[in-house]
Amino acid sequence: MPKDKFIIMASDGLWDLMEVDEVTKFLAEWDQKGNDRAKSSEALVLEARSRWEQMNFASKMKQELENQGLAGVSVSCDDITVIVAYLNFAGGPSGSNNQQQKSEQIVVDIG
């Protein structure tokens, strides 16, 4: 039986702020708590956005632009796009002819 539980596809807006292990742990804990899988992508986006705000990227980027003589240029958050496809395997052992794969896909784009 395959051990993979989900596939994560995301823009650099997520990966710049969270390591693969952190995202995997986040989703595993999300699932263990019985949270709605349809909201897991949104939860990841919100977590990444929160980290971006905590790291104060906007202020740092604005200061850097001012230092380069570009005061007044607007600064916005990088787009954060996340797709989580949950994998549900049914059937016999891996490689058997009757193995079926079912997935559900959730897409969220905030940015």
XYZ file of C-alpha atoms in Angstrom, residues 21-94:
74
model
C 8.801 19.059 5.937
C 6.836 21.890 7.590
C 4.104 21.747 4.943
C 3.898 17.955 5.181
C 3.659 18.115 8.977
C 1.072 20.906 8.767
C -1.161 18.805 6.481
C -0.687 15.617 8.514
C -1.705 17.450 11.701
C -4.595 19.128 9.862
C -5.894 15.706 8.855
C -5.313 14.129 12.296
C -7.389 16.865 13.925
C -10.274 15.939 11.641
C -10.318 19.334 9.932
C -12.090 19.741 6.596
C -9.707 18.729 3.806
C -11.412 21.219 1.505
C -10.004 23.979 3.704
C -6.422 22.674 3.951
C -5.132 24.685 0.977
C -6.642 27.858 2.363
C -5.140 27.111 5.786
C -1.690 26.716 4.213
C -2.086 29.993 2.319
C -3.109 31.782 5.516
C -0.176 30.241 7.425
C 2.284 31.382 4.755
C 0.729 34.854 4.644
C 0.973 35.093 8.431
C 4.648 34.142 8.304
C 5.245 36.736 5.593
C 3.665 39.410 7.778
C 5.623 38.264 10.856
C 8.881 38.474 8.946
C 7.931 42.037 8.068
C 8.861 41.568 4.411
C 6.810 44.571 3.288
C 8.701 47.001 5.537
C 12.058 45.532 4.568
C 11.278 45.705 0.853
C 9.927 49.240 1.152
C 13.086 50.351 2.991
C 15.288 48.717 0.340
C 13.380 50.496 -2.430
C 13.753 53.813 -0.626
C 17.480 53.161 -0.254
C 17.643 52.685 -4.023
C 15.825 55.978 -4.629
C 12.501 54.348 -5.442
C 10.396 55.804 -2.633
C 6.671 55.621 -3.242
C 6.769 52.310 -5.105
C 4.061 50.054 -3.752
C 5.000 46.766 -2.121
C 2.724 43.761 -2.052
C 2.881 40.178 -0.890
C 4.090 37.532 -3.328
C 1.249 35.429 -4.660
C 0.641 32.294 -2.620
C -1.065 29.550 -4.600
C -1.608 26.089 -3.145
C -3.188 22.926 -4.515
C -3.508 19.883 -2.264
C -4.597 16.623 -3.879
C -5.437 13.987 -1.265
C -4.780 10.425 -2.322
C -7.025 7.628 -1.117
C -5.836 4.209 -2.194
C -8.134 1.190 -2.218
C -7.606 -2.366 -3.331
C -4.968 -4.996 -2.757
C -1.260 -4.708 -2.191
C 0.800 -2.331 -4.264
